[in-house]
Amino acid sequence: MSRSRQRAEFERLVATFAASSWKTWTARLQHLGDAGPGLAVSLLRAYRHGALTPERWARLTGGPPRDLAEIDDAIRTLWDELHRVGLADGHDRGSWSTEVTPGMLHRWAWQPRWRLVDQDEDLLLMSDALTPRMLEIAADRRVPKRDTIVAIVEHHARDTACQAVYEERPLAEVTPSFTPWIPLARAARANDLADYMERLVGYASPRAVDLEGAEQRLVDLGRCDRPPRHTVDVREAEGGFTGVLVHSAGDRRVHIAAATGEITRASPPGPGRGRKATSRRR
């Protein structure tokens, strides 16, 4: 949408709401009859595109917001109400063609009814560049998509580490990017995520590995989601252990060196080799 059209739509919103409380807007739009749905769409579209700045919000409501979250939460509530009375769709699922900016991330995180794309939205948001901002947003416990953000960051770290091992590259090539994310995860009180990323960073350094450590590595390195422990099928092998690296392109049997924890592609087992390991855990 052109900027001139955005400005024209916003001026129609100003004329409609005329420095009124946003809590009255649903009723005002209902009273407009056939014009109401179009203005409701314009309001939600202005928000999604970042056009509802604090200055513009003040023109609509008659006073400045306390903070950005006041606008975000008001739009979240309004969207629910507008959908309930038939003035707006229950969800917006678009095909976002522009760069995902930090401001867009913030607005998306506050709106449960907004999806950036129809499918694989998490893949759109999985990047080193976006991760710090996502964790900063997740630090606000009021954000409706906080758990979704934490899950996306874990998915990104998991897939990045898994792919490195699958391509037989050292984990040390990718795990340094995780290090600055760990304190951000702690600040967001996503301690399970922080612990997980700390383990991934640790796997890049040589250290002795026992059966439980080998199994934990493969659980942590499975692609997309945490695989059940029984699927990684850890077995004793010469110099360490073998087990399954779960990957969407096809699972692969790998070798974990007991002395260093290094993970390499496993050689086919010979006769009598590859005995199933027995965990001593209860």
Short mmCIF file of C-alpha atoms in Angstrom, two decimals:
data_model
loop_
_atom_site.label_atom_id
_atom_site.label_comp_id
_atom_site.label_asym_id
_atom_site.label_seq_id
_atom_site.Cartn_x
_atom_site.Cartn_y
_atom_site.Cartn_z
CA MET A 1 0.00 0.00 0.00
CA SER A 2 1.29 3.46 -0.92
CA ARG A 3 2.06 6.01 1.78
CA SER A 4 -0.55 8.38 0.39
CA ARG A 5 -3.22 5.72 0.74
CA GLN A 6 -2.04 4.94 4.27
CA ARG A 7 -2.33 8.60 5.20
CA ALA A 8 -5.81 8.83 3.69
CA GLU A 9 -6.98 5.75 5.58
CA PHE A 10 -5.58 7.10 8.82
CA GLU A 11 -7.34 10.44 8.39
CA ARG A 12 -10.64 8.57 7.97
CA LEU A 13 -9.91 6.78 11.25
CA VAL A 14 -9.24 10.12 12.95
CA ALA A 15 -12.51 11.50 11.62
CA THR A 16 -14.37 8.42 12.89
CA PHE A 17 -12.92 8.16 16.38
CA ALA A 18 -12.31 11.87 17.05
CA ALA A 19 -10.14 11.70 20.19
CA SER A 20 -12.26 9.06 21.90
CA SER A 21 -11.40 6.14 24.17
CA TRP A 22 -10.51 3.03 22.19
CA LYS A 23 -12.99 1.15 24.38
CA THR A 24 -15.81 2.90 22.49
CA TRP A 25 -14.52 2.14 19.00
CA THR A 26 -16.30 -1.16 18.45
CA ALA A 27 -19.68 0.45 19.16
CA ARG A 28 -18.84 3.43 16.94
CA LEU A 29 -17.97 1.15 14.04
CA GLN A 30 -21.14 -0.87 14.54
CA HIS A 31 -23.20 2.31 14.28
CA LEU A 32 -21.63 3.11 10.88
CA GLY A 33 -23.40 0.22 9.19
CA ASP A 34 -21.80 -0.92 5.92
CA ALA A 35 -18.83 1.42 6.41
CA GLY A 36 -17.85 -0.20 9.71
CA PRO A 37 -16.05 -3.35 8.42
CA GLY A 38 -13.89 -1.35 6.03
CA LEU A 39 -12.74 1.00 8.77
CA ALA A 40 -12.10 -1.94 11.10
CA VAL A 41 -9.86 -3.46 8.44
CA SER A 42 -8.08 -0.11 8.02
CA LEU A 43 -7.42 0.10 11.76
CA LEU A 44 -5.94 -3.40 11.98
CA ARG A 45 -3.95 -2.89 8.79
CA ALA A 46 -2.50 0.37 10.10
CA TYR A 47 -1.36 -1.46 13.22
CA ARG A 48 0.23 -4.36 11.34
CA HIS A 49 2.16 -1.96 9.10
CA GLY A 50 3.45 0.08 12.03
CA ALA A 51 1.40 3.16 11.24
CA LEU A 52 -0.13 3.45 14.73
CA THR A 53 2.78 5.34 16.25
CA PRO A 54 2.37 6.90 19.72
CA GLU A 55 1.80 10.26 18.04
CA ARG A 56 -0.94 8.90 15.83
CA TRP A 57 -2.45 6.98 18.73
CA ALA A 58 -2.69 10.27 20.61
CA ARG A 59 -4.64 11.77 17.69
CA LEU A 60 -7.07 8.86 17.75
CA THR A 61 -7.57 8.68 21.51
CA GLY A 62 -6.91 12.25 22.63
CA GLY A 63 -3.84 11.41 24.71
CA PRO A 64 -0.44 9.71 24.42
CA PRO A 65 -0.06 6.04 25.43
CA ARG A 66 1.88 5.13 28.58
CA ASP A 67 4.07 2.88 26.43
CA LEU A 68 3.91 0.83 23.24
CA ALA A 69 2.35 -2.05 25.13
CA GLU A 70 -0.75 0.05 25.75
CA ILE A 71 -1.32 0.26 22.00
CA ASP A 72 -0.50 -3.42 21.51
CA ASP A 73 -2.87 -4.63 24.19
CA ALA A 74 -5.65 -2.28 23.08
CA ILE A 75 -5.45 -3.61 19.52
CA ARG A 76 -5.40 -7.20 20.80
CA THR A 77 -8.60 -6.57 22.77
CA LEU A 78 -10.19 -4.62 19.92
CA TRP A 79 -9.44 -7.38 17.43
CA ASP A 80 -11.24 -9.87 19.69
CA GLU A 81 -14.23 -7.56 19.97
CA LEU A 82 -14.35 -6.69 16.27
CA HIS A 83 -14.32 -10.35 15.36
CA ARG A 84 -17.00 -11.15 17.93
CA VAL A 85 -19.42 -8.62 16.39
CA GLY A 86 -18.58 -9.55 12.80
CA LEU A 87 -16.57 -6.47 11.86
CA ALA A 88 -13.23 -8.22 11.31
CA ASP A 89 -11.87 -11.63 10.41
CA GLY A 90 -10.70 -13.81 13.25
CA HIS A 91 -7.20 -14.14 11.82
CA ASP A 92 -4.88 -12.45 9.37
CA ARG A 93 -2.76 -14.93 7.45
CA GLY A 94 -0.82 -13.13 4.80
CA SER A 95 2.16 -13.75 2.60
CA TRP A 96 4.60 -11.25 4.05
CA SER A 97 6.95 -10.18 1.28
CA THR A 98 9.03 -7.55 3.05
CA GLU A 99 11.84 -7.88 5.56
CA VAL A 100 10.73 -8.78 9.07
CA THR A 101 11.81 -5.77 11.12
CA PRO A 102 12.22 -5.49 14.92
CA GLY A 103 9.08 -3.35 15.08
CA MET A 104 7.08 -5.90 13.12
CA LEU A 105 8.31 -8.65 15.44
CA HIS A 106 7.10 -6.67 18.43
CA ARG A 107 3.62 -6.16 16.96
CA TRP A 108 3.34 -9.77 15.76
CA ALA A 109 4.25 -11.02 19.25
CA TRP A 110 1.33 -9.12 20.77
CA GLN A 111 -1.34 -10.32 18.34
CA PRO A 112 -2.47 -13.97 18.65
CA ARG A 113 -4.71 -13.49 15.61
CA TRP A 114 -1.87 -12.46 13.28
CA ARG A 115 0.28 -14.89 11.31
CA LEU A 116 2.92 -13.50 8.97
CA VAL A 117 2.52 -16.39 6.51
CA ASP A 118 0.12 -19.29 6.09
CA GLN A 119 2.66 -22.06 6.66
CA ASP A 120 6.04 -22.46 8.34
CA GLU A 121 5.92 -19.12 10.09
CA ASP A 122 8.63 -20.32 12.45
CA LEU A 123 11.02 -20.82 9.52
CA LEU A 124 10.51 -17.19 8.50
CA LEU A 125 11.60 -16.06 11.96
CA MET A 126 14.52 -18.45 12.48
CA SER A 127 17.63 -16.33 11.94
CA ASP A 128 20.66 -15.18 13.89
CA ALA A 129 19.76 -11.56 13.13
CA LEU A 130 16.24 -11.77 14.61
CA THR A 131 16.98 -13.98 17.63
CA PRO A 132 18.30 -11.28 20.03
CA ARG A 133 15.26 -9.08 19.45
CA MET A 134 12.92 -12.04 19.86
CA LEU A 135 14.44 -12.86 23.24
CA GLU A 136 14.20 -9.21 24.31
CA ILE A 137 10.50 -9.26 23.43
CA ALA A 138 10.03 -12.51 25.34
CA ALA A 139 11.36 -10.83 28.49
CA ASP A 140 7.96 -9.11 28.81
CA ARG A 141 5.75 -11.75 30.41
CA ARG A 142 2.64 -9.96 29.11
CA VAL A 143 3.47 -10.81 25.49
CA PRO A 144 0.89 -13.35 24.27
CA LYS A 145 3.32 -15.17 21.97
CA ARG A 146 6.12 -15.42 24.51
CA ASP A 147 6.09 -19.23 24.58
CA THR A 148 5.98 -19.32 20.78
CA ILE A 149 9.05 -17.08 20.62
CA VAL A 150 11.00 -19.28 23.04
CA ALA A 151 10.07 -22.36 21.00
CA ILE A 152 11.18 -20.71 17.74
CA VAL A 153 14.56 -19.74 19.20
CA GLU A 154 15.10 -23.30 20.44
CA HIS A 155 14.08 -24.66 17.03
CA HIS A 156 16.58 -22.35 15.34
CA ALA A 157 19.46 -23.31 17.63
CA ARG A 158 18.57 -27.01 17.33
CA ASP A 159 18.41 -27.01 13.53
CA THR A 160 21.60 -24.98 13.20
CA ALA A 161 23.58 -27.37 15.41
CA CYS A 162 22.02 -30.47 13.87
CA GLN A 163 22.82 -29.34 10.34
CA ALA A 164 26.45 -28.71 11.21
CA VAL A 165 26.83 -32.26 12.53
CA TYR A 166 24.88 -33.70 9.59
CA GLU A 167 27.23 -31.93 7.16
CA GLU A 168 30.22 -33.18 9.21
CA ARG A 169 31.29 -29.68 10.17
CA PRO A 170 32.63 -28.82 13.65
CA LEU A 171 30.02 -27.52 16.06
CA ALA A 172 32.50 -24.77 16.91
CA GLU A 173 31.63 -23.20 13.55
CA VAL A 174 28.08 -22.41 14.66
CA THR A 175 27.82 -22.42 18.45
CA PRO A 176 29.63 -19.08 19.06
CA SER A 177 26.51 -17.31 17.79
CA PHE A 178 24.52 -18.96 20.62
CA THR A 179 26.69 -17.55 23.41
CA PRO A 180 25.25 -13.99 23.50
CA TRP A 181 21.73 -15.42 23.39
CA ILE A 182 22.13 -17.29 26.67
CA PRO A 183 22.01 -14.23 28.99
CA LEU A 184 19.09 -12.88 26.96
CA ALA A 185 17.24 -16.14 27.55
CA ARG A 186 18.05 -15.92 31.26
CA ALA A 187 16.74 -12.33 31.34
CA ALA A 188 13.54 -13.59 29.70
CA ARG A 189 13.32 -16.27 32.41
CA ALA A 190 13.50 -18.94 29.72
CA ASN A 191 15.92 -20.98 31.79
CA ASP A 192 15.29 -24.30 30.03
CA LEU A 193 16.21 -22.65 26.74
CA ALA A 194 19.32 -21.08 28.27
CA ASP A 195 20.40 -24.44 29.72
CA TYR A 196 19.85 -26.09 26.34
CA MET A 197 21.97 -23.55 24.48
CA GLU A 198 24.70 -23.83 27.10
CA ARG A 199 24.84 -27.57 26.43
CA LEU A 200 25.11 -26.97 22.69
CA VAL A 201 27.98 -24.52 23.23
CA GLY A 202 29.67 -27.05 25.52
CA TYR A 203 29.52 -29.79 22.88
CA ALA A 204 31.92 -27.76 20.74
CA SER A 205 34.76 -28.27 23.27
CA PRO A 206 36.55 -31.62 23.68
CA ARG A 207 35.55 -33.48 26.84
CA ALA A 208 35.09 -37.07 27.96
CA VAL A 209 31.64 -38.53 27.33
CA ASP A 210 29.89 -41.45 29.01
CA LEU A 211 26.79 -43.30 27.90
CA GLU A 212 24.38 -40.74 29.33
CA GLY A 213 26.36 -37.89 27.80
CA ALA A 214 26.33 -39.52 24.36
CA GLU A 215 22.59 -40.05 24.56
CA GLN A 216 22.00 -36.46 25.72
CA ARG A 217 24.00 -35.13 22.79
CA LEU A 218 21.83 -36.93 20.28
CA VAL A 219 18.63 -35.87 22.04
CA ASP A 220 19.84 -32.26 21.97
CA LEU A 221 20.93 -32.44 18.34
CA GLY A 222 17.82 -34.02 16.82
CA ARG A 223 16.38 -31.77 14.12
CA CYS A 224 13.16 -29.75 14.57
CA ASP A 225 12.00 -31.22 17.89
CA ARG A 226 13.47 -33.06 20.83
CA PRO A 227 13.38 -36.75 19.84
CA PRO A 228 12.38 -39.44 22.37
CA ARG A 229 15.45 -40.98 23.95
CA HIS A 230 14.71 -44.46 22.66
CA THR A 231 14.86 -43.24 19.04
CA VAL A 232 18.52 -42.20 19.28
CA ASP A 233 19.41 -45.87 19.98
CA VAL A 234 22.78 -45.42 21.66
CA ARG A 235 25.09 -48.47 21.49
CA GLU A 236 28.57 -49.18 22.73
CA ALA A 237 31.20 -49.11 19.99
CA GLU A 238 34.96 -49.06 19.63
CA GLY A 239 36.28 -45.83 21.10
CA GLY A 240 32.90 -44.67 22.34
CA PHE A 241 29.30 -45.02 21.22
CA THR A 242 27.13 -44.99 18.15
CA GLY A 243 23.64 -43.58 17.91
CA VAL A 244 21.08 -42.02 15.59
CA LEU A 245 21.20 -38.35 14.59
CA VAL A 246 17.54 -37.57 13.83
CA HIS A 247 17.26 -35.46 10.68
CA SER A 248 14.39 -34.55 8.36
CA ALA A 249 16.49 -35.53 5.33
CA GLY A 250 17.00 -39.02 6.75
CA ASP A 251 18.34 -40.24 10.08
CA ARG A 252 22.06 -41.01 10.21
CA ARG A 253 24.07 -43.24 12.49
CA VAL A 254 26.99 -41.38 14.04
CA HIS A 255 29.91 -42.15 16.32
CA ILE A 256 30.54 -40.22 19.55
CA ALA A 257 34.14 -40.48 20.78
CA ALA A 258 34.29 -41.31 24.48
CA ALA A 259 37.52 -39.32 25.01
CA THR A 260 36.50 -36.07 23.29
CA GLY A 261 32.77 -36.17 22.47
CA GLU A 262 33.55 -35.62 18.78
CA ILE A 263 30.70 -36.71 16.54
CA THR A 264 31.49 -38.29 13.17
CA ARG A 265 29.70 -40.51 10.69
CA ALA A 266 29.68 -44.08 12.00
CA SER A 267 31.29 -46.93 10.09
CA PRO A 268 29.05 -49.93 9.35
CA PRO A 269 29.29 -52.37 12.30
CA GLY A 270 31.16 -55.58 11.80
CA PRO A 271 30.07 -59.00 13.09
CA GLY A 272 29.40 -58.96 16.80
CA ARG A 273 29.79 -55.18 17.06
CA GLY A 274 27.27 -52.50 17.91
CA ARG A 275 25.98 -54.04 21.14
CA LYS A 276 23.04 -52.18 22.64
CA ALA A 277 24.23 -50.07 25.55
CA THR A 278 22.48 -50.42 28.89
CA SER A 279 21.87 -47.23 30.78
CA ARG A 280 22.59 -47.26 34.51
CA ARG A 281 20.01 -44.54 35.10
CA ARG A 282 16.81 -45.35 36.93
#
